[in-house]
């Protein structure tokens, strides 16, 4: 079950070229994604209307894709523009296309009702391509339902255990109680770890000051696009960071993470971990990407194993603990939105085509 | 769903020897196929009646097979002829056998009602072992339902795209409209491509004349045994080939192809591609087999990928195009025959044993 | 379907250490097995109560296991003893533990109603650690339902065929009719093969006398714990072995075999093959273990292949032969006990927790 009426990250912009295409599954549907001659991006279903051959075995021809089974040709709007052996085309040969927009180095698709695909709803990931931030675009794939990935993000107590020697490094993370707020788009979490004896392990060798550290993770998870937007940082202890006064040697990071369901069992993960200091230090930029990526491998190991246990636990009830305010709120918002979309669909005069 | 009352190709004759056996699944049933001392062939179910051990872990003993779990012995008619430790055998220990006949280098089995297994119904594949034709027996296996394989054969427009650089080589194949005829056993398709600039790519190096070519594919698909019987050829253009006048340098081929369902998800493919000229040119015979086989790999890649999309498309409707007269007729004939067999089975006093 | 109220072998004692744990599935449930500081053994469910993360990704901390997702800690009784970030723990965070006892080098668990877990019911496997016997503990895993493994043990006629060149070596095994007796705990089988020309092949090189042999296999299969307890031996022919007079050169063996369902599709197999002569001959002890193990590989090949055929044969009836008295009785006892447990569970005021 997915929210349909939302923009989902489907690819990094650099993955789409003008002479080829990318096949990727989004919300259970196989898509063909490509860049047209005018630089705009196209998203059409990876299925010929004729005999259901996958267009991903097809051929790019200009701004179109030719099915290489019997030769039908489709443009970026899904219109069948050629059927060999006749003038014009047979009825019902058009295929579904999806609104697709490139922004902030990402290609966003709208899988729901195209009439509602308002570009203003695309999440703000401006740090991805801002001159004030440096980062590397990264991708990972999890063999798990996206909700388990969101749960993970909405309970950072796991940093103390899953990421004991990488992103966490302090028992405090699990011991403090974060501030949890509902916003109009999702859930905001605020976590301060004051006067910690040192930095998180993943910053080893990159420290900009010595002594005790005030650390924070303040993030928002939009439950529409599954956009996780996090400010985190490390400031010299007792210099006023919690009140907004950032000493010059403070290390501030911004992470955009986009969690897109491939299907019920697989999840795409697009992310950056950007820094807004030492912008020319490519070594730092790359080191952060590598070390955070190693942390995500720790998450993936845990979440994929958790998924297997969850699959065998149908009908059993998880225990509710004090950790769970954030993820419970997140799940409630998603459930409510999915229910709303179902109600709307039931009222609609005709269903969205496949 | 399969037509049961028909002869299906189950093996090449050379696969069966007098001291071993072959295990192969036909219409969803595991069979043991072997050759007896008198050269006749036997087909029995690959399942001991006692504890359902597979006889394919058993041992050939004369014209019988011994189950190597507890030692029961079965002859080629499925009769249990030995049960160690007692005189005679226990009741209900016989297993099912199937009518099996060797003809035209193929071993044909009848999986339906044995009373109806009339050898006269075995398809005519005389080119397989005729002195007037030369060919090599070949086998392939497709991970797809047999209907998708038959669809492929009943729409040769795919030669222009799937086989662009092998069996096809001309856009004309997809652009002409074939003649489609219903016969008493299936579907006949007639395709002429006149005055083509050259031969199909798979004949490169084997051309017998220069200049423009009249090409044809005229074939019949029997929907009973899934026997595809095709005459094809290349004649010097404008020498009267369409009217039946074949210039001496004309290259004529005959292909017999037998598409046998292994189960709902897998299909056996037995085929020859015979020529009736240059009969002593073993290089030509082998080259044709190799190049046509490469073409079938192209088919397999497409059809297996199509099957995956079809599996995810339950309930969705394919678009009907002008290509589809042949395959639609073929599917209708098969559906009708399966329905007839069901009606008959419902009337029958007792069902066919497993 | 399993009998729940019985002790099942879950591990060899040496598999459990004081600084680690073992994850193993028993009767469909993932367990964490470990040894505590006081040498006692613990068995808890391999699933954190909080978000169903597997504890097998957790960490041993003293006599407890910490879940390495969010840090909850469980003791060997399944009690949640720590939840980071709060005093005490949240409600319903305890997990299920299982009675577990080490005896005769095996770790026994009771998956059913803990109130009924009477240690007196643990099967007698005293040969495993007796000074009068020598043996090596062995383990195998079968991809098959446990009932097919029990069937195998309750019909030794298979020794003539499956083990023709290893454990059997004589057609007589399949040809004699064993004595089959129902006991209060299961099935007893008695098989004598008198005046055989030689030893079974697996004893080659270990023979203690020359000439004809009286062989026997006398065993009991408890259908509660699936404990197969077998006396077997080879005595000089006509020296009175069947009447209990054992000549000094007689070779006597005792095999304890514990068949524990992992789940419906996989079975654990713990076994020893002990000898009570030449106790210091380590070469003999190891040779017996290796050769009997090779015999079990023969069983596994047959049973796993049989399982695949059984899976495709739903609804079909196996033929009943004269071999089947023992296994039919065994299956009837198991079916009856499972039905009794269901009836009891339906009457119970509340079901056993997951």
Short mmCIF file of C-alpha atoms in Angstrom, two decimals, chain C residues 34-183:
data_model
loop_
_atom_site.label_atom_id
_atom_site.label_comp_id
_atom_site.label_asym_id
_atom_site.label_seq_id
_atom_site.Cartn_x
_atom_site.Cartn_y
_atom_site.Cartn_z
CA UNK C 34 22.96 -20.30 24.85
CA UNK C 35 24.81 -21.43 27.92
CA UNK C 36 24.73 -19.30 31.05
CA UNK C 37 27.59 -18.69 33.47
CA UNK C 38 26.24 -21.38 35.84
CA UNK C 39 26.39 -23.93 32.94
CA UNK C 40 22.64 -24.14 32.55
CA UNK C 41 21.18 -23.60 29.09
CA UNK C 42 18.65 -21.03 27.93
CA UNK C 43 16.25 -20.93 25.00
CA UNK C 44 14.40 -17.75 24.05
CA UNK C 45 12.55 -16.68 20.94
CA UNK C 46 14.74 -15.06 18.27
CA UNK C 47 12.57 -11.96 18.04
CA UNK C 48 12.69 -8.74 19.99
CA UNK C 49 9.28 -7.81 21.38
CA UNK C 50 9.70 -4.19 20.30
CA UNK C 51 10.00 -4.09 16.50
CA UNK C 52 10.58 -7.80 15.77
CA UNK C 53 14.29 -7.41 15.03
CA UNK C 54 16.02 -10.79 15.22
CA UNK C 55 18.00 -11.23 18.43
CA UNK C 56 20.43 -13.29 16.37
CA UNK C 57 21.79 -9.93 15.19
CA UNK C 58 22.14 -9.06 18.88
CA UNK C 59 24.94 -9.30 21.40
CA UNK C 60 25.63 -11.56 24.35
CA UNK C 61 25.97 -9.45 27.53
CA UNK C 62 26.58 -11.71 30.54
CA UNK C 63 23.64 -14.09 30.83
CA UNK C 64 21.53 -11.77 28.68
CA UNK C 65 21.09 -10.91 25.01
CA UNK C 66 20.92 -7.29 23.90
CA UNK C 67 18.90 -6.52 20.78
CA UNK C 68 21.23 -4.44 18.65
CA UNK C 69 18.46 -2.48 16.97
CA UNK C 70 17.25 -0.25 19.84
CA UNK C 71 19.04 -1.85 22.75
CA UNK C 72 16.45 -3.81 24.74
CA UNK C 73 18.02 -6.52 26.91
CA UNK C 74 16.50 -9.95 27.66
CA UNK C 75 17.54 -12.59 30.15
CA UNK C 76 17.39 -16.34 29.70
CA UNK C 77 13.78 -16.45 30.93
CA UNK C 78 12.80 -13.92 28.26
CA UNK C 79 12.31 -11.11 30.75
CA UNK C 80 13.06 -7.67 29.36
CA UNK C 81 15.50 -6.28 31.92
CA UNK C 82 16.57 -3.05 30.23
CA UNK C 83 15.02 -0.51 27.89
CA UNK C 84 17.51 2.32 27.27
CA UNK C 85 16.22 5.78 28.11
CA UNK C 86 13.75 4.92 30.81
CA UNK C 87 13.59 3.43 34.29
CA UNK C 88 12.15 -0.06 34.12
CA UNK C 89 10.68 -1.31 30.91
CA UNK C 90 7.50 -0.79 28.90
CA UNK C 91 4.60 -3.25 29.32
CA UNK C 92 4.50 -6.41 27.21
CA UNK C 93 8.18 -6.34 26.39
CA UNK C 94 8.97 -9.78 27.77
CA UNK C 95 9.54 -12.45 25.16
CA UNK C 96 8.83 -16.14 25.19
CA UNK C 97 11.36 -18.53 26.69
CA UNK C 98 11.31 -22.29 26.53
CA UNK C 99 12.25 -24.96 29.06
CA UNK C 100 15.71 -26.18 28.09
CA UNK C 101 17.82 -28.91 29.67
CA UNK C 102 21.17 -30.40 28.81
CA UNK C 103 21.35 -34.18 29.05
CA UNK C 104 23.37 -36.88 27.31
CA UNK C 105 25.37 -34.27 25.38
CA UNK C 106 22.17 -32.86 23.84
CA UNK C 107 20.22 -29.68 24.57
CA UNK C 108 16.53 -30.49 24.86
CA UNK C 109 13.79 -27.88 24.47
CA UNK C 110 10.07 -28.06 25.19
CA UNK C 111 8.07 -25.95 22.73
CA UNK C 112 4.61 -26.66 24.14
CA UNK C 113 2.91 -25.93 27.46
CA UNK C 114 5.76 -25.21 29.91
CA UNK C 115 3.76 -26.60 32.84
CA UNK C 116 3.99 -30.03 31.31
CA UNK C 117 7.76 -29.96 30.74
CA UNK C 118 8.67 -32.87 32.99
CA UNK C 119 12.42 -33.62 32.72
CA UNK C 120 11.65 -37.30 33.32
CA UNK C 121 10.23 -37.38 29.80
CA UNK C 122 13.61 -36.66 28.20
CA UNK C 123 14.51 -39.70 26.07
CA UNK C 124 17.21 -42.01 27.32
CA UNK C 125 20.31 -41.42 25.22
CA UNK C 126 22.78 -42.47 27.89
CA UNK C 127 25.05 -44.16 25.34
CA UNK C 128 25.97 -40.68 24.07
CA UNK C 129 28.09 -40.00 27.15
CA UNK C 130 28.54 -43.39 28.75
CA UNK C 131 32.00 -44.73 29.59
CA UNK C 132 30.84 -48.05 28.16
CA UNK C 133 30.26 -46.67 24.70
CA UNK C 134 32.33 -44.68 22.21
CA UNK C 135 30.82 -42.36 19.60
CA UNK C 136 31.06 -38.99 17.88
CA UNK C 137 28.14 -36.52 17.91
CA UNK C 138 26.97 -35.75 14.37
CA UNK C 139 24.45 -33.44 12.75
CA UNK C 140 22.71 -33.36 9.37
CA UNK C 141 19.95 -31.26 7.89
CA UNK C 142 17.27 -32.54 5.48
CA UNK C 143 15.16 -30.34 3.19
CA UNK C 144 12.09 -32.43 3.82
CA UNK C 145 9.23 -32.78 6.25
CA UNK C 146 10.16 -34.84 9.31
CA UNK C 147 7.45 -37.42 8.59
CA UNK C 148 9.29 -38.58 5.48
CA UNK C 149 12.41 -39.03 7.61
CA UNK C 150 10.48 -41.07 10.17
CA UNK C 151 8.91 -43.16 7.37
CA UNK C 152 12.42 -43.94 6.21
CA UNK C 153 13.43 -45.19 9.65
CA UNK C 154 10.28 -47.26 10.07
CA UNK C 155 10.93 -49.25 6.91
CA UNK C 156 14.43 -50.72 6.83
CA UNK C 157 13.75 -52.56 3.57
CA UNK C 158 15.31 -49.44 2.03
CA UNK C 159 18.72 -50.64 3.30
CA UNK C 160 18.80 -53.16 0.46
CA UNK C 161 18.40 -50.45 -2.18
CA UNK C 162 19.26 -46.96 -0.92
CA UNK C 163 22.20 -48.38 1.01
CA UNK C 164 23.05 -51.28 -1.29
CA UNK C 165 26.79 -50.53 -1.06
CA UNK C 166 27.00 -48.95 2.40
CA UNK C 167 24.75 -49.74 5.38
CA UNK C 168 22.82 -52.57 3.73
CA UNK C 169 24.64 -54.91 1.40
CA UNK C 170 22.09 -57.68 1.44
CA UNK C 171 18.81 -58.25 -0.35
CA UNK C 172 17.62 -60.16 2.72
CA UNK C 173 16.92 -56.93 4.59
CA UNK C 174 14.07 -56.13 2.21
CA UNK C 175 12.94 -59.74 1.99
CA UNK C 176 12.37 -60.62 5.63
CA UNK C 177 9.27 -59.40 7.41
CA UNK C 178 10.15 -57.52 10.58
CA UNK C 179 8.30 -57.84 13.86
CA UNK C 180 6.33 -54.63 14.49
CA UNK C 181 5.10 -53.78 17.99
CA UNK C 182 3.30 -50.82 19.41
CA UNK C 183 4.77 -49.61 22.72
#
